[in-house]
Tab-separated table of C-alpha atoms in Angstrom:
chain	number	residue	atom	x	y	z
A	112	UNK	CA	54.849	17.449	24.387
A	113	UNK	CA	55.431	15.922	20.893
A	114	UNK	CA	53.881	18.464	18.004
A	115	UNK	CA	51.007	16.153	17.399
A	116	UNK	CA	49.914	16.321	20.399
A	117	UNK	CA	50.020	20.373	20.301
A	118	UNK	CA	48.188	20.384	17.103
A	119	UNK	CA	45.096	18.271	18.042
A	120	UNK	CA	44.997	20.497	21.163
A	121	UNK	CA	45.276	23.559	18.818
A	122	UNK	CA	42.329	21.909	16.774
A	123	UNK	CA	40.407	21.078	19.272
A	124	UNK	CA	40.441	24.974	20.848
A	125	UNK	CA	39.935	26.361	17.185
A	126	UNK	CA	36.952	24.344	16.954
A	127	UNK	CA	34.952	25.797	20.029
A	128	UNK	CA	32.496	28.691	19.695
A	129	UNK	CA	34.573	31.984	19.947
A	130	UNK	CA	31.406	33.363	21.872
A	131	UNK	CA	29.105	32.551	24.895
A	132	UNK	CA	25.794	33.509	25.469
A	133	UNK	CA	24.999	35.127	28.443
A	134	UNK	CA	21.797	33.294	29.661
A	135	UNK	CA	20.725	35.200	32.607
A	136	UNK	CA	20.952	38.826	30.362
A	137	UNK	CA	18.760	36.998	27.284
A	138	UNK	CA	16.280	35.618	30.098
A	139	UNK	CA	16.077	38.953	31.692
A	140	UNK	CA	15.482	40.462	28.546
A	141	UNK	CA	13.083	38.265	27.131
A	142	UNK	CA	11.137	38.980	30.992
A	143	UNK	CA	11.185	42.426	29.721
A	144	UNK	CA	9.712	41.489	26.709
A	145	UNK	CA	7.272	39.257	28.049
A	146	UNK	CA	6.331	42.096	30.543
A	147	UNK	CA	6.011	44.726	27.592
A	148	UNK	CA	3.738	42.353	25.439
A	149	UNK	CA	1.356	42.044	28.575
A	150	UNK	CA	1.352	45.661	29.310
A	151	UNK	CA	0.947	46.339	25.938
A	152	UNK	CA	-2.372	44.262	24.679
A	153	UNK	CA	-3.579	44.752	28.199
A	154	UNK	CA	-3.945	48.242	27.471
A	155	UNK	CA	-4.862	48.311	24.215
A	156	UNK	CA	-8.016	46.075	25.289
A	157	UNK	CA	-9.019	48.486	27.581
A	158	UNK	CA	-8.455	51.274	25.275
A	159	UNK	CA	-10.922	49.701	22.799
A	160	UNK	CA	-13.503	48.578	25.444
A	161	UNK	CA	-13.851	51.911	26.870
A	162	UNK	CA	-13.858	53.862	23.274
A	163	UNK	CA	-16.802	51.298	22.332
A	164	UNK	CA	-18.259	52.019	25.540
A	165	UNK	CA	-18.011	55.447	25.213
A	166	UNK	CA	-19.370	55.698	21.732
A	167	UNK	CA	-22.258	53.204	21.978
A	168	UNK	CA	-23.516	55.866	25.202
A	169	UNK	CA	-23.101	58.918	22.742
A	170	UNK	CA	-24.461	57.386	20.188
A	171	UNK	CA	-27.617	56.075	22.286
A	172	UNK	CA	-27.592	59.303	24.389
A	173	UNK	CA	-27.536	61.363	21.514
A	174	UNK	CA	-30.314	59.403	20.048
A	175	UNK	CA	-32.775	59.268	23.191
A	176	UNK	CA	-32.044	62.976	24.270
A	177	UNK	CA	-32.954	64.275	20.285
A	178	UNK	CA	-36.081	62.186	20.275
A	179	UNK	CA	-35.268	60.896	16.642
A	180	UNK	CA	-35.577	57.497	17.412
A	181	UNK	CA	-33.994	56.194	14.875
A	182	UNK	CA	-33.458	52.588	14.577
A	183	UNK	CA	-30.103	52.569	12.719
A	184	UNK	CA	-28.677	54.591	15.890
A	185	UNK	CA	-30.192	51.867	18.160
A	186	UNK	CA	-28.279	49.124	16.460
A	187	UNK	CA	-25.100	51.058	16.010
A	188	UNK	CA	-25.019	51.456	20.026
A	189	UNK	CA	-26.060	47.791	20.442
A	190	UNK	CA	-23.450	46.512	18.026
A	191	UNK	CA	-20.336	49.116	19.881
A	192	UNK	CA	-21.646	47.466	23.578
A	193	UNK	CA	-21.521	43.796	21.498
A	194	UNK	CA	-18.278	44.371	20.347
A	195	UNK	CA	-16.799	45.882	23.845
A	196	UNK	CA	-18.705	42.581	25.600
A	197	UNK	CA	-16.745	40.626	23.145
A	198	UNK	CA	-13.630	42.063	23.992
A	199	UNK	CA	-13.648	41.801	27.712
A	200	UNK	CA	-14.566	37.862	27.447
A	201	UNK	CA	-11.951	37.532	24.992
A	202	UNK	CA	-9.278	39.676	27.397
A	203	UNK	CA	-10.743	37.078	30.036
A	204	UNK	CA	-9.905	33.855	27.876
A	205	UNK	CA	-6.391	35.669	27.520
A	206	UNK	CA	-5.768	36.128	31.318
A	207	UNK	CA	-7.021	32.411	32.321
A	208	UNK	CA	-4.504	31.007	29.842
A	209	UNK	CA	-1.154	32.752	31.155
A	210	UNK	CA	-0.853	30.119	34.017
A	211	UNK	CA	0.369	27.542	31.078
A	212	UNK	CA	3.266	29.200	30.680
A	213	UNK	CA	6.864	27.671	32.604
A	214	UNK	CA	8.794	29.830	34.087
A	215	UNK	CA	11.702	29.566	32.105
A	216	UNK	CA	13.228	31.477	29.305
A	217	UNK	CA	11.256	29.454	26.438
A	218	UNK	CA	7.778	29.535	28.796
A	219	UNK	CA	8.852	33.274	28.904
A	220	UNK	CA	9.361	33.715	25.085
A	221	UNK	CA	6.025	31.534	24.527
A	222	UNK	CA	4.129	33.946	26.680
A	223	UNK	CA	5.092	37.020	24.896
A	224	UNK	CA	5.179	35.538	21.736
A	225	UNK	CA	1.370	34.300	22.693
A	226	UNK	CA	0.631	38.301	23.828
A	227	UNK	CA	1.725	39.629	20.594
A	228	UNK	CA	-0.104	37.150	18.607
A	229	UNK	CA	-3.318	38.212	20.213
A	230	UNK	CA	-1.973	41.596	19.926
A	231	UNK	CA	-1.697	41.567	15.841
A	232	UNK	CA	-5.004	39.585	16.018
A	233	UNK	CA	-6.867	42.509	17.716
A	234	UNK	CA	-5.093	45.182	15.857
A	235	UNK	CA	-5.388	43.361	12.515
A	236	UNK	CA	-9.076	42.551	13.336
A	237	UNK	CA	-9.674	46.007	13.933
A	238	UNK	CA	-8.088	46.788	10.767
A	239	UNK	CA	-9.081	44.551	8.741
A	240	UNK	CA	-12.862	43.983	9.968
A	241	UNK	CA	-14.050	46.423	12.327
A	242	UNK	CA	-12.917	49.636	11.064
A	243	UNK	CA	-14.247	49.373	7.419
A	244	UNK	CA	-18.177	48.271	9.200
A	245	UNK	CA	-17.797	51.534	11.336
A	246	UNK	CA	-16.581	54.051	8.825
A	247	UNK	CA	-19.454	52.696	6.033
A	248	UNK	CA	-21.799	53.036	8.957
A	249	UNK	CA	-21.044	56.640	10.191
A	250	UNK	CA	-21.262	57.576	6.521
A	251	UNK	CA	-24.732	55.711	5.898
A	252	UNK	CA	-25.501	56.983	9.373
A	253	UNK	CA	-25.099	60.826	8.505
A	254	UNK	CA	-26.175	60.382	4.696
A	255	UNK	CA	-29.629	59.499	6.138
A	256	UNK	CA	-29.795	61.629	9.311
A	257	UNK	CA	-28.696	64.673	7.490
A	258	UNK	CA	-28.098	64.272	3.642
A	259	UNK	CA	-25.235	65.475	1.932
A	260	UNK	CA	-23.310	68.058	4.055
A	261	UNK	CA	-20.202	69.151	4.977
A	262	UNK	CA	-19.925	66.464	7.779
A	263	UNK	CA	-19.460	63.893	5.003
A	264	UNK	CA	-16.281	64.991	3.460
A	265	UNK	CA	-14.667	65.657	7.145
A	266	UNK	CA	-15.434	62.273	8.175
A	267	UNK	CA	-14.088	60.329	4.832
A	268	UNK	CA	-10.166	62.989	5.654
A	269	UNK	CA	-10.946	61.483	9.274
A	270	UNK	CA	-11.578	58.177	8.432
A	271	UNK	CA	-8.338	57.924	5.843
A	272	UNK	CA	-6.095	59.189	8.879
A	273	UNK	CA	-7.046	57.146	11.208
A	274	UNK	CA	-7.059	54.308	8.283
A	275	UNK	CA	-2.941	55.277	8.018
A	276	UNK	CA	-2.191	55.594	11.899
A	277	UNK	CA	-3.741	51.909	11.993
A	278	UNK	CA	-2.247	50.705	9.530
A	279	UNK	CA	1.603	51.760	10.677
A	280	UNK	CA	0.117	50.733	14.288
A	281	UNK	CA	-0.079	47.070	12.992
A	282	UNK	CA	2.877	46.818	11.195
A	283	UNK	CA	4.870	47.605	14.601
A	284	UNK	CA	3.175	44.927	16.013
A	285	UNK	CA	3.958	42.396	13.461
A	286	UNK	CA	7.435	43.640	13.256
A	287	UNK	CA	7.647	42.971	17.539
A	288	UNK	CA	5.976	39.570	16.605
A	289	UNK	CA	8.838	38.959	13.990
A	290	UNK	CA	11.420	39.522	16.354
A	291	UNK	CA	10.336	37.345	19.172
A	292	UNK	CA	9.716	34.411	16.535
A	293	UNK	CA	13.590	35.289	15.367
A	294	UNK	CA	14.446	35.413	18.913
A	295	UNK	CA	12.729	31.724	19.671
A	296	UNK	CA	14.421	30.489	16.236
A	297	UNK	CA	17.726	31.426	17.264
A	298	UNK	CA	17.007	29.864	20.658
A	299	UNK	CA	15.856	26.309	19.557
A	300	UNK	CA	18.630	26.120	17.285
């Protein structure tokens, strides 16, 4: 072999990728992901269906067995039992649409990436939307039903905390949504 020939060989070697990627690890661990996402909003749906649930009853119960009767109770329940109806039809919608998906790495990576959307949807809805209406309300609620007491100042130190946890609890899912758009960026490249 003449020297030329050697070099364009060389060149030609030097110019390959000096690693591989390992397609059936990334596609099993993008199935993990998908499977995590699903879990994940799955029970976070039924976390906040059943906590609506639970406090519409109390808040009805509590109304009906105390014989106040007052309206602004009525319509809190109503609203909790509209908002958990919501959710389930929603959660439906969700469930009919995961047959689109291939079952291939990217239809694996679209279906988690399209869980963790609706996850920082519901999380950032809740956030954003719900939480303020039902803190405001519990206040108005107790400032009429009892005035100015010490159940006012307890539920403002409750209402901050649970302002923080949600907050941090968002920003993990948007951070979980950045990495699988990374992930499908890297991929289509």
């Amino acid at each position: 072999m003449e020297f030329d020939e050697m070099k364009k060989i060389w060149d030609s070697q030097n110019s390959e990728h000096l690693y591989v990627i390992n397609e059936d690890a990334l596609h099993n661990r993008i199935r993990t992901k998908k499977k995590r996402s699903q879990q994940l909003v799955s029970l976070a749906e039924v976390i906040i269906m059943i906590s609506l649930l639970v406090a519409g009853s109390i808040i009805l119960l509590a109304n009906l067995v105390r014989g106040e009767h007052i309206i602004f109770k009525y319509f809190a329940a109503i609203v909790f039992y509209l908002g958990a109806a919501y959710l389930w039809f929603k959660r439906s919608e969700r469930k009919k649409g995961e047959g689109r998906f291939e079952n291939t790495m990217m239809g694996d990576l679209e279906h988690a990436l399209s869980n963790s959307n609706h996850q920082v949807m519901l999380s950032g809805t809740f956030l954003y939307k719900v939480f303020p209406v039902i803190s405001i309300g519990a206040l108005i609620g107790e400032w009429v039903t009892s005035g100015f007491s010490w159940m006012i100042p307890a539920i403002v130190v409750f209402f901050i905390v649970m302002y923080f946890a949600s907050r941090w609890e968002h920003g993990c899912y948007v951070s979980k949504l950045r990495e699988l758009e990374s992930l499908k960026a890297m991929l289509v490249e």
